[in-house]
mmCIF file with all atom_site columns, C-alpha atoms and ligand atoms in Angstrom:
data_model
loop_
_atom_site.group_PDB
_atom_site.id
_atom_site.type_symbol
_atom_site.label_atom_id
_atom_site.label_alt_id
_atom_site.label_comp_id
_atom_site.label_asym_id
_atom_site.label_entity_id
_atom_site.label_seq_id
_atom_site.pdbx_PDB_ins_code
_atom_site.Cartn_x
_atom_site.Cartn_y
_atom_site.Cartn_z
_atom_site.occupancy
_atom_site.B_iso_or_equiv
_atom_site.pdbx_formal_charge
_atom_site.auth_seq_id
_atom_site.auth_comp_id
_atom_site.auth_asym_id
_atom_site.auth_atom_id
_atom_site.pdbx_PDB_model_num
ATOM   1  C  CA  . MET A 1 1  ? -198.392 157.123 58.575 1.00 84.00 ? 1   MET A CA  1
ATOM   2  C  CA  . THR A 1 2  ? -201.450 155.685 56.858 1.00 91.00 ? 2   THR A CA  1
ATOM   3  C  CA  . ARG A 1 3  ? -201.452 151.954 56.296 1.00 97.00 ? 3   ARG A CA  1
ATOM   4  C  CA  . SER A 1 4  ? -202.967 150.423 53.196 1.00 97.00 ? 4   SER A CA  1
ATOM   5  C  CA  . PHE A 1 5  ? -204.290 146.935 52.545 1.00 98.00 ? 5   PHE A CA  1
ATOM   6  C  CA  . GLN A 1 6  ? -204.801 144.732 49.491 1.00 98.00 ? 6   GLN A CA  1
ATOM   7  C  CA  . VAL A 1 7  ? -208.492 144.533 48.640 1.00 98.00 ? 7   VAL A CA  1
ATOM   8  C  CA  . THR A 1 8  ? -209.612 141.992 46.033 1.00 98.00 ? 8   THR A CA  1
ATOM   9  C  CA  . PHE A 1 9  ? -213.025 142.287 44.382 1.00 98.00 ? 9   PHE A CA  1
ATOM   10 C  CA  . THR A 1 10 ? -214.016 138.750 43.435 1.00 98.00 ? 10  THR A CA  1
ATOM   11 C  CA  . ARG A 1 11 ? -216.290 139.489 40.454 1.00 97.00 ? 11  ARG A CA  1
ATOM   12 C  CA  . SER A 1 12 ? -213.690 141.455 38.513 1.00 97.00 ? 12  SER A CA  1
ATOM   13 C  CA  . GLY A 1 13 ? -210.680 139.764 40.083 1.00 97.00 ? 13  GLY A CA  1
ATOM   14 C  CA  . LYS A 1 14 ? -209.143 143.211 40.608 1.00 98.00 ? 14  LYS A CA  1
ATOM   15 C  CA  . THR A 1 15 ? -206.918 143.866 43.613 1.00 98.00 ? 15  THR A CA  1
ATOM   16 C  CA  . LEU A 1 16 ? -206.437 147.424 44.809 1.00 98.00 ? 16  LEU A CA  1
ATOM   17 C  CA  . ALA A 1 17 ? -204.353 149.028 47.535 1.00 98.00 ? 17  ALA A CA  1
ATOM   18 C  CA  . VAL A 1 18 ? -206.853 150.782 49.816 1.00 98.00 ? 18  VAL A CA  1
ATOM   19 C  CA  . ASP A 1 19 ? -205.831 153.136 52.638 1.00 97.00 ? 19  ASP A CA  1
ATOM   20 C  CA  . GLU A 1 20 ? -207.149 152.391 56.114 1.00 97.00 ? 20  GLU A CA  1
ATOM   21 C  CA  . THR A 1 21 ? -208.893 155.784 56.003 1.00 96.00 ? 21  THR A CA  1
ATOM   22 C  CA  . GLU A 1 22 ? -210.635 155.113 52.691 1.00 96.00 ? 22  GLU A CA  1
ATOM   23 C  CA  . GLY A 1 23 ? -214.017 153.482 52.095 1.00 97.00 ? 23  GLY A CA  1
ATOM   24 C  CA  . VAL A 1 24 ? -213.821 150.210 50.158 1.00 98.00 ? 24  VAL A CA  1
ATOM   25 C  CA  . LEU A 1 25 ? -216.714 151.189 47.879 1.00 98.00 ? 25  LEU A CA  1
ATOM   26 C  CA  . GLY A 1 26 ? -215.158 154.537 46.963 1.00 98.00 ? 26  GLY A CA  1
ATOM   27 C  CA  . ALA A 1 27 ? -211.827 152.913 46.179 1.00 98.00 ? 27  ALA A CA  1
ATOM   28 C  CA  . GLY A 1 28 ? -213.543 150.383 43.899 1.00 98.00 ? 28  GLY A CA  1
ATOM   29 C  CA  . LEU A 1 29 ? -215.572 153.048 42.096 1.00 98.00 ? 29  LEU A CA  1
ATOM   30 C  CA  . LYS A 1 30 ? -212.432 155.161 41.614 1.00 98.00 ? 30  LYS A CA  1
ATOM   31 C  CA  . ALA A 1 31 ? -210.810 152.141 39.953 1.00 98.00 ? 31  ALA A CA  1
ATOM   32 C  CA  . GLY A 1 32 ? -213.740 151.876 37.539 1.00 98.00 ? 32  GLY A CA  1
ATOM   33 C  CA  . LEU A 1 33 ? -215.529 148.889 39.076 1.00 98.00 ? 33  LEU A CA  1
ATOM   34 C  CA  . ALA A 1 34 ? -219.311 148.641 38.718 1.00 97.00 ? 34  ALA A CA  1
ATOM   35 C  CA  . LEU A 1 35 ? -220.526 148.387 42.318 1.00 98.00 ? 35  LEU A CA  1
ATOM   36 C  CA  . ALA A 1 36 ? -224.035 148.874 43.692 1.00 98.00 ? 36  ALA A CA  1
ATOM   37 C  CA  . TYR A 1 37 ? -224.609 151.781 46.060 1.00 98.00 ? 37  TYR A CA  1
ATOM   38 C  CA  . ASP A 1 38 ? -227.088 154.476 46.980 1.00 98.00 ? 38  ASP A CA  1
ATOM   39 C  CA  . CYS A 1 39 ? -226.704 156.513 50.205 1.00 98.00 ? 39  CYS A CA  1
ATOM   40 C  CA  . ARG A 1 40 ? -222.955 156.012 50.798 1.00 97.00 ? 40  ARG A CA  1
ATOM   41 C  CA  . LYS A 1 41 ? -223.648 156.711 54.478 1.00 97.00 ? 41  LYS A CA  1
ATOM   42 C  CA  . GLY A 1 42 ? -224.242 153.232 55.902 1.00 97.00 ? 42  GLY A CA  1
ATOM   43 C  CA  . ARG A 1 43 ? -228.002 153.717 55.985 1.00 97.00 ? 43  ARG A CA  1
ATOM   44 C  CA  . CYS A 1 44 ? -229.565 151.832 53.054 1.00 97.00 ? 44  CYS A CA  1
ATOM   45 C  CA  . LYS A 1 45 ? -227.837 148.424 52.599 1.00 97.00 ? 45  LYS A CA  1
ATOM   46 C  CA  . THR A 1 46 ? -227.613 148.751 48.793 1.00 98.00 ? 46  THR A CA  1
ATOM   47 C  CA  . CYS A 1 47 ? -223.864 148.165 49.026 1.00 98.00 ? 47  CYS A CA  1
ATOM   48 C  CA  . MET A 1 48 ? -224.067 145.220 51.468 1.00 98.00 ? 48  MET A CA  1
ATOM   49 C  CA  . VAL A 1 49 ? -221.901 142.264 50.373 1.00 98.00 ? 49  VAL A CA  1
ATOM   50 C  CA  . LYS A 1 50 ? -219.924 139.470 51.986 1.00 98.00 ? 50  LYS A CA  1
ATOM   51 C  CA  . VAL A 1 51 ? -216.387 140.418 52.913 1.00 98.00 ? 51  VAL A CA  1
ATOM   52 C  CA  . ASP A 1 52 ? -213.582 138.101 54.073 1.00 98.00 ? 52  ASP A CA  1
ATOM   53 C  CA  . GLY A 1 53 ? -211.167 139.845 56.428 1.00 98.00 ? 53  GLY A CA  1
ATOM   54 C  CA  . ILE A 1 54 ? -211.404 142.631 58.984 1.00 98.00 ? 54  ILE A CA  1
ATOM   55 C  CA  . ILE A 1 55 ? -213.380 145.673 57.879 1.00 98.00 ? 55  ILE A CA  1
ATOM   56 C  CA  . ASP A 1 56 ? -214.276 148.635 60.109 1.00 98.00 ? 56  ASP A CA  1
ATOM   57 C  CA  . GLN A 1 57 ? -218.076 148.867 60.393 1.00 98.00 ? 57  GLN A CA  1
ATOM   58 C  CA  . SER A 1 58 ? -218.313 151.535 63.097 1.00 97.00 ? 58  SER A CA  1
ATOM   59 C  CA  . GLU A 1 59 ? -220.327 153.806 60.742 1.00 97.00 ? 59  GLU A CA  1
ATOM   60 C  CA  . ALA A 1 60 ? -222.534 151.032 59.336 1.00 97.00 ? 60  ALA A CA  1
ATOM   61 C  CA  . TRP A 1 61 ? -225.810 152.078 60.941 1.00 95.00 ? 61  TRP A CA  1
ATOM   62 C  CA  . LEU A 1 62 ? -228.239 149.698 59.263 1.00 95.00 ? 62  LEU A CA  1
ATOM   63 C  CA  . ILE A 1 63 ? -226.417 146.367 59.450 1.00 97.00 ? 63  ILE A CA  1
ATOM   64 C  CA  . SER A 1 64 ? -227.564 143.857 62.089 1.00 97.00 ? 64  SER A CA  1
ATOM   65 C  CA  . ASN A 1 65 ? -225.368 141.806 64.403 1.00 96.00 ? 65  ASN A CA  1
ATOM   66 C  CA  . GLU A 1 66 ? -226.601 138.675 62.577 1.00 98.00 ? 66  GLU A CA  1
ATOM   67 C  CA  . GLU A 1 67 ? -225.501 140.085 59.212 1.00 98.00 ? 67  GLU A CA  1
ATOM   68 C  CA  . LEU A 1 68 ? -222.116 141.050 60.646 1.00 97.00 ? 68  LEU A CA  1
ATOM   69 C  CA  . ALA A 1 69 ? -221.767 137.550 62.116 1.00 97.00 ? 69  ALA A CA  1
ATOM   70 C  CA  . ASP A 1 70 ? -222.602 136.080 58.687 1.00 98.00 ? 70  ASP A CA  1
ATOM   71 C  CA  . GLY A 1 71 ? -219.708 138.055 57.175 1.00 98.00 ? 71  GLY A CA  1
ATOM   72 C  CA  . TYR A 1 72 ? -221.657 140.863 55.514 1.00 98.00 ? 72  TYR A CA  1
ATOM   73 C  CA  . ALA A 1 73 ? -220.487 144.467 55.461 1.00 98.00 ? 73  ALA A CA  1
ATOM   74 C  CA  . LEU A 1 74 ? -221.651 147.839 54.207 1.00 98.00 ? 74  LEU A CA  1
ATOM   75 C  CA  . ILE A 1 75 ? -218.671 148.644 52.016 1.00 98.00 ? 75  ILE A CA  1
ATOM   76 C  CA  . CYS A 1 76 ? -219.565 152.335 51.497 1.00 98.00 ? 76  CYS A CA  1
ATOM   77 C  CA  . VAL A 1 77 ? -218.493 153.065 55.069 1.00 98.00 ? 77  VAL A CA  1
ATOM   78 C  CA  . GLY A 1 78 ? -216.242 150.026 55.450 1.00 98.00 ? 78  GLY A CA  1
ATOM   79 C  CA  . LYS A 1 79 ? -212.551 150.738 55.854 1.00 98.00 ? 79  LYS A CA  1
ATOM   80 C  CA  . PRO A 1 80 ? -209.997 147.942 55.649 1.00 98.00 ? 80  PRO A CA  1
ATOM   81 C  CA  . ARG A 1 81 ? -208.267 146.720 58.777 1.00 98.00 ? 81  ARG A CA  1
ATOM   82 C  CA  . SER A 1 82 ? -206.671 143.727 57.037 1.00 98.00 ? 82  SER A CA  1
ATOM   83 C  CA  . ASN A 1 83 ? -206.335 142.496 53.471 1.00 98.00 ? 83  ASN A CA  1
ATOM   84 C  CA  . LEU A 1 84 ? -209.855 141.802 52.178 1.00 98.00 ? 84  LEU A CA  1
ATOM   85 C  CA  . ARG A 1 85 ? -211.765 139.691 49.698 1.00 98.00 ? 85  ARG A CA  1
ATOM   86 C  CA  . VAL A 1 86 ? -214.932 141.551 48.744 1.00 98.00 ? 86  VAL A CA  1
ATOM   87 C  CA  . HIS A 1 87 ? -217.633 139.435 47.119 1.00 98.00 ? 87  HIS A CA  1
ATOM   88 C  CA  . ALA A 1 88 ? -218.767 142.062 44.625 1.00 97.00 ? 88  ALA A CA  1
HETATM 89 S  S1  . LIG B 2 .  ? -224.705 152.679 49.940 1.00 80.35 ? 101 LIG B S1  1
HETATM 90 FE FE1 . LIG B 2 .  ? -226.227 152.836 51.475 1.00 80.35 ? 101 LIG B FE1 1
HETATM 91 S  S2  . LIG B 2 .  ? -225.433 151.618 53.075 1.00 80.35 ? 101 LIG B S2  1
HETATM 92 FE FE2 . LIG B 2 .  ? -223.842 151.636 51.637 1.00 80.35 ? 101 LIG B FE2 1
#
């Protein structure tokens, strides 16, 4: 069974239920949020924002260890592993 998590986007204040198999960016766009993106493949950083919580970044090719340590994530390929606060 697929788990889902509560993902809050701070700029709009919207909270969505996002499946653990779903990208955070795609879920936000589907809900009508205006979010920056380009490649949607983890390779350009256009979608990089701070995220509070645990987000899978195994497909985030371009993000550095320093950026990950500072709490940034590429949300196009980021899948929730806990409830999240996304600073976008
Ligand atoms: S849109 Fe390019 S890395 Fe996310």
